[in-house]
Amino acid sequence: MTRTPITPGQVARHLRQQGELGGNPVFLGDLSAEEALLLVVGGRDKEISSKDPGTGADGVGTPPGSVLPDYEALRSEALACSRCNLAQTRTNVVFSDGNPSARLVVVGEAPGAEEDRTGRAFVGRAGKLLDLLLGTIGMARESSAYICNVLKCRPPGNRNPLPGEMEVCSPFLRRQIELIVPEAILALGAVSGQFLTGKGLPLGQLRGEVYSYGGAPVVVTYHPAALLRNPGWTQATWDDLQLLRQVLDGA
Ligand code: SF4
């Protein structure tokens, strides 16, 4: 299939339309889409805030009224959890960020160093890129997305989660999704994609399909941290987000 390359103009138009950059126009000139995305992410830290103004210090906002007691109980249980060895090396349990009433749940792999330090999911450059990518489909972290990881505690040295850690921690994620009842789930990276699809395939083979987890459709794409290292994957990520947009639109 012939793909139409995305243009800087398309990126700029989407960003301006969604108002994700505080209303200030962004001039992208003749840059490639990858350069444009990375330039914007790298240079506008103040404008692209990952902080949810409606949340507390750990980034957890107001959950839906009917599930509030269950949600708060689950969150409290996770924050005190010591079911696996990661409890001994973590600084903070990273339960979530964004809106627990959101239409979209975004699932990454595990907290990184900055998330472990702050207790917030997807902060730093990868978090800002995620905000930017979600903005291109009109999904703001503060209102439309709930962001979490398969593992709630950081594996030392950012190693991949171990199967035993995923087994004991994943019930938290399952319950989060049960309580939120999202219209769609976006899996970021191979670990999240494999967990949510139940398929042990490389990420490149997981992309482009719509799966199901807990009754919600699942789309898989690259982790923003990987995208920062490999800007040539921007087109593929863009395509995945358009698929997600179609799922959210009920197409
Ligand atoms: S990673 Fe999950 S199971 Fe392990 S201590 Fe943290 S919250 Fe508990």
Short mmCIF file of C-alpha atoms and ligand atoms in Angstrom, two decimals:
data_model
loop_
_atom_site.label_atom_id
_atom_site.label_comp_id
_atom_site.label_asym_id
_atom_site.label_seq_id
_atom_site.Cartn_x
_atom_site.Cartn_y
_atom_site.Cartn_z
CA MET A 1 0.00 0.00 0.00
CA THR A 2 1.33 3.45 -0.92
CA ARG A 3 1.47 5.75 2.06
CA THR A 4 1.10 9.49 1.74
CA PRO A 5 3.90 11.11 3.78
CA ILE A 6 2.73 13.41 6.51
CA THR A 7 3.86 16.97 6.07
CA PRO A 8 4.99 19.61 8.55
CA GLY A 9 1.89 21.54 7.57
CA GLN A 10 -0.34 18.66 8.65
CA VAL A 11 1.47 18.42 11.96
CA ALA A 12 1.18 22.15 12.52
CA ARG A 13 -2.48 22.19 11.54
CA HIS A 14 -3.34 19.37 13.92
CA LEU A 15 -1.42 20.98 16.75
CA ARG A 16 -3.05 24.33 16.22
CA GLN A 17 -6.52 22.79 15.84
CA GLN A 18 -6.23 20.91 19.07
CA GLY A 19 -4.85 23.87 20.99
CA GLU A 20 -2.31 21.69 22.74
CA LEU A 21 0.40 24.35 22.68
CA GLY A 22 -1.36 27.08 24.57
CA GLY A 23 -2.66 28.80 21.48
CA ASN A 24 0.74 30.04 20.28
CA PRO A 25 1.35 29.44 16.57
CA VAL A 26 4.15 27.00 15.76
CA PHE A 27 6.22 27.63 12.65
CA LEU A 28 7.55 24.40 11.25
CA GLY A 29 8.91 25.72 7.93
CA ASP A 30 10.45 23.06 5.71
CA LEU A 31 11.28 20.61 8.46
CA SER A 32 10.38 16.96 8.08
CA ALA A 33 7.52 15.75 10.21
CA GLU A 34 9.97 13.94 12.49
CA GLU A 35 12.11 17.04 12.89
CA ALA A 36 9.03 19.11 13.48
CA LEU A 37 7.73 16.80 16.19
CA LEU A 38 11.08 16.53 17.91
CA LEU A 39 11.80 20.24 17.65
CA VAL A 40 8.45 21.07 19.17
CA VAL A 41 8.89 18.52 21.93
CA GLY A 42 12.42 19.59 22.71
CA GLY A 43 11.84 23.30 22.65
CA ARG A 44 8.51 23.96 24.24
CA ASP A 45 8.72 22.32 27.62
CA LYS A 46 6.82 25.07 29.34
CA GLU A 47 3.99 25.14 26.86
CA ILE A 48 3.39 21.39 26.71
CA SER A 49 2.62 20.72 30.32
CA SER A 50 2.10 17.12 31.38
CA LYS A 51 0.66 18.18 34.69
CA ASP A 52 -3.03 17.56 35.10
CA PRO A 53 -4.40 20.65 36.83
CA GLY A 54 -7.21 18.62 38.33
CA THR A 55 -4.99 16.10 40.01
CA GLY A 56 -3.11 15.70 43.20
CA ALA A 57 0.62 15.25 43.61
CA ASP A 58 0.52 11.71 42.29
CA GLY A 59 -1.42 12.76 39.22
CA VAL A 60 -4.62 10.96 40.13
CA GLY A 61 -7.70 13.00 39.31
CA THR A 62 -11.33 12.68 40.25
CA PRO A 63 -12.66 9.27 39.29
CA PRO A 64 -16.23 8.62 38.23
CA GLY A 65 -18.57 8.94 41.19
CA SER A 66 -20.02 5.45 40.99
CA VAL A 67 -16.62 3.75 41.05
CA LEU A 68 -14.85 6.17 43.37
CA PRO A 69 -14.68 3.93 46.44
CA ASP A 70 -13.41 0.98 44.39
CA TYR A 71 -10.95 3.16 42.50
CA GLU A 72 -9.59 4.77 45.63
CA ALA A 73 -9.29 1.39 47.29
CA LEU A 74 -7.38 0.02 44.32
CA ARG A 75 -5.07 3.02 44.23
CA SER A 76 -4.41 2.80 47.95
CA GLU A 77 -3.68 -0.91 47.62
CA ALA A 78 -1.19 -0.26 44.81
CA LEU A 79 0.55 2.58 46.62
CA ALA A 80 1.22 0.26 49.55
CA CYS A 81 2.01 -2.84 47.49
CA SER A 82 5.01 -5.03 48.18
CA ARG A 83 3.99 -8.12 46.23
CA CYS A 84 7.22 -8.23 44.24
CA ASN A 85 10.87 -7.30 44.75
CA LEU A 86 10.48 -3.99 42.93
CA ALA A 87 8.98 -2.61 46.13
CA GLN A 88 12.50 -2.69 47.60
CA THR A 89 14.12 -0.57 44.88
CA ARG A 90 11.36 1.84 43.87
CA THR A 91 11.11 5.42 45.11
CA ASN A 92 7.41 5.80 44.29
CA VAL A 93 4.63 3.59 43.05
CA VAL A 94 3.45 5.13 39.77
CA PHE A 95 -0.25 4.39 39.61
CA SER A 96 -1.49 6.71 36.85
CA ASP A 97 -1.83 10.17 35.41
CA GLY A 98 -4.61 11.89 33.51
CA ASN A 99 -8.35 11.52 33.92
CA PRO A 100 -9.89 8.34 35.40
CA SER A 101 -13.12 9.22 33.57
CA ALA A 102 -11.32 9.31 30.22
CA ARG A 103 -12.44 7.75 26.95
CA LEU A 104 -8.92 6.50 26.28
CA VAL A 105 -6.55 4.47 28.44
CA VAL A 106 -2.88 4.61 27.44
CA VAL A 107 -0.71 1.77 28.73
CA GLY A 108 3.08 1.80 28.76
CA GLU A 109 5.55 -0.73 30.05
CA ALA A 110 6.86 0.43 33.42
CA PRO A 111 7.97 3.65 35.12
CA GLY A 112 11.33 5.11 34.16
CA ALA A 113 13.72 7.05 36.37
CA GLU A 114 11.80 10.33 36.21
CA GLU A 115 8.46 8.62 36.83
CA ASP A 116 9.96 6.75 39.78
CA ARG A 117 11.29 10.01 41.19
CA THR A 118 8.07 11.99 40.76
CA GLY A 119 5.41 9.28 41.08
CA ARG A 120 3.77 10.48 37.85
CA ALA A 121 3.28 8.42 34.71
CA PHE A 122 4.94 9.56 31.47
CA VAL A 123 6.83 12.68 32.43
CA GLY A 124 10.00 14.06 30.80
CA ARG A 125 10.60 14.16 27.06
CA ALA A 126 8.77 10.91 26.32
CA GLY A 127 5.76 12.19 28.26
CA LYS A 128 5.77 15.45 26.36
CA LEU A 129 5.97 13.60 23.06
CA LEU A 130 3.05 11.43 24.17
CA ASP A 131 1.04 14.58 24.93
CA LEU A 132 1.93 15.92 21.50
CA LEU A 133 0.93 12.70 19.76
CA LEU A 134 -2.36 12.48 21.64
CA GLY A 135 -2.97 16.10 20.76
CA THR A 136 -2.86 15.29 17.04
CA ILE A 137 -6.01 13.19 17.51
CA GLY A 138 -7.67 15.64 19.86
CA MET A 139 -7.02 13.72 23.08
CA ALA A 140 -5.61 15.87 25.88
CA ARG A 141 -4.05 14.12 28.86
CA GLU A 142 -5.94 16.34 31.30
CA SER A 143 -9.40 15.54 29.99
CA SER A 144 -9.43 12.65 27.55
CA ALA A 145 -6.71 10.20 28.51
CA TYR A 146 -5.83 8.03 31.48
CA ILE A 147 -2.18 7.00 31.44
CA CYS A 148 -0.60 4.10 33.28
CA ASN A 149 1.82 1.21 32.91
CA VAL A 150 1.66 -2.56 33.10
CA LEU A 151 4.09 -2.42 36.03
CA LYS A 152 3.57 0.18 38.73
CA CYS A 153 7.16 0.20 40.01
CA ARG A 154 10.41 0.86 38.15
CA PRO A 155 12.60 -2.11 37.27
CA PRO A 156 16.18 -1.23 38.24
CA GLY A 157 18.22 0.16 35.36
CA ASN A 158 15.10 0.30 33.19
CA ARG A 159 15.40 -3.40 32.39
CA ASN A 160 12.39 -5.16 30.89
CA PRO A 161 9.76 -6.38 33.35
CA LEU A 162 10.19 -10.01 34.39
CA PRO A 163 7.32 -12.43 33.73
CA GLY A 164 6.80 -12.95 37.46
CA GLU A 165 6.57 -9.19 38.05
CA MET A 166 4.00 -8.83 35.27
CA GLU A 167 1.98 -11.70 36.69
CA VAL A 168 1.69 -10.25 40.17
CA CYS A 169 1.29 -6.60 39.11
CA SER A 170 -1.03 -6.89 36.11
CA PRO A 171 -4.19 -7.42 38.22
CA PHE A 172 -3.88 -3.71 39.10
CA LEU A 173 -4.01 -2.80 35.42
CA ARG A 174 -6.89 -5.19 34.76
CA ARG A 175 -8.88 -3.64 37.58
CA GLN A 176 -8.04 -0.08 36.46
CA ILE A 177 -9.46 -0.86 33.02
CA GLU A 178 -12.52 -2.56 34.51
CA LEU A 179 -13.28 0.52 36.59
CA ILE A 180 -12.59 3.09 33.87
CA VAL A 181 -14.41 1.22 31.06
CA PRO A 182 -12.56 3.08 28.27
CA GLU A 183 -13.77 3.35 24.70
CA ALA A 184 -10.29 2.38 23.50
CA ILE A 185 -6.84 1.41 24.78
CA LEU A 186 -3.53 2.51 23.25
CA ALA A 187 -0.65 0.14 24.00
CA LEU A 188 2.79 1.79 23.89
CA GLY A 189 5.70 -0.50 23.10
CA ALA A 190 6.20 -4.23 22.79
CA VAL A 191 5.77 -5.21 26.45
CA SER A 192 2.43 -3.43 26.76
CA GLY A 193 1.34 -4.55 23.30
CA GLN A 194 2.14 -8.19 23.98
CA PHE A 195 0.40 -8.11 27.34
CA LEU A 196 -2.78 -6.46 26.09
CA THR A 197 -3.07 -8.52 22.92
CA GLY A 198 -1.90 -11.81 24.43
CA LYS A 199 0.37 -12.28 21.42
CA GLY A 200 4.12 -12.77 21.72
CA LEU A 201 4.90 -10.97 18.47
CA PRO A 202 7.39 -8.18 17.75
CA LEU A 203 5.86 -4.73 17.87
CA GLY A 204 6.10 -4.33 14.12
CA GLN A 205 3.76 -7.30 13.70
CA LEU A 206 1.36 -6.15 16.40
CA ARG A 207 0.73 -2.77 14.76
CA GLY A 208 -2.08 -2.12 12.32
CA GLU A 209 -4.70 -4.39 13.91
CA VAL A 210 -7.44 -3.73 16.42
CA TYR A 211 -7.46 -6.19 19.33
CA SER A 212 -9.63 -6.43 22.42
CA TYR A 213 -8.83 -6.34 26.12
CA GLY A 214 -11.50 -6.35 28.80
CA GLY A 215 -14.09 -5.53 26.15
CA ALA A 216 -12.23 -2.43 24.89
CA PRO A 217 -10.56 -2.18 21.47
CA VAL A 218 -6.75 -2.06 21.61
CA VAL A 219 -4.38 -0.34 19.16
CA VAL A 220 -0.61 -0.87 19.47
CA THR A 221 2.11 1.63 18.58
CA TYR A 222 5.69 2.58 19.41
CA HIS A 223 6.64 3.77 22.86
CA PRO A 224 7.38 7.53 22.75
CA ALA A 225 10.84 6.93 24.25
CA ALA A 226 11.62 4.60 21.33
CA LEU A 227 10.20 7.15 18.91
CA LEU A 228 12.55 9.79 20.28
CA ARG A 229 15.46 7.46 19.52
CA ASN A 230 14.05 6.46 16.12
CA PRO A 231 12.31 9.45 14.52
CA GLY A 232 11.96 7.47 11.30
CA TRP A 233 9.06 5.67 13.03
CA THR A 234 7.00 8.86 13.09
CA GLN A 235 5.01 7.97 9.98
CA ALA A 236 4.09 4.56 11.38
CA THR A 237 3.12 6.10 14.70
CA TRP A 238 1.01 8.65 12.89
CA ASP A 239 -0.77 5.84 11.04
CA ASP A 240 -1.42 4.02 14.34
CA LEU A 241 -2.92 7.15 15.84
CA GLN A 242 -5.22 7.56 12.87
CA LEU A 243 -6.38 3.97 13.42
CA LEU A 244 -7.00 4.80 17.06
CA ARG A 245 -8.95 7.91 16.05
CA GLN A 246 -11.13 5.78 13.77
CA VAL A 247 -11.77 3.36 16.64
CA LEU A 248 -12.75 6.23 18.93
CA ASP A 249 -15.00 7.64 16.21
CA GLY A 250 -16.69 4.25 15.90
CA ALA A 251 -15.60 3.82 12.28
S1 SF4 B 1 5.55 -3.66 40.64
FE1 SF4 B 1 3.38 -4.01 41.10
S2 SF4 B 1 3.35 -5.96 42.23
FE2 SF4 B 1 5.47 -5.20 42.30
S3 SF4 B 1 5.56 -4.01 44.22
FE3 SF4 B 1 5.06 -2.57 42.55
S4 SF4 B 1 2.82 -2.43 42.58
FE4 SF4 B 1 3.39 -4.29 43.73
#
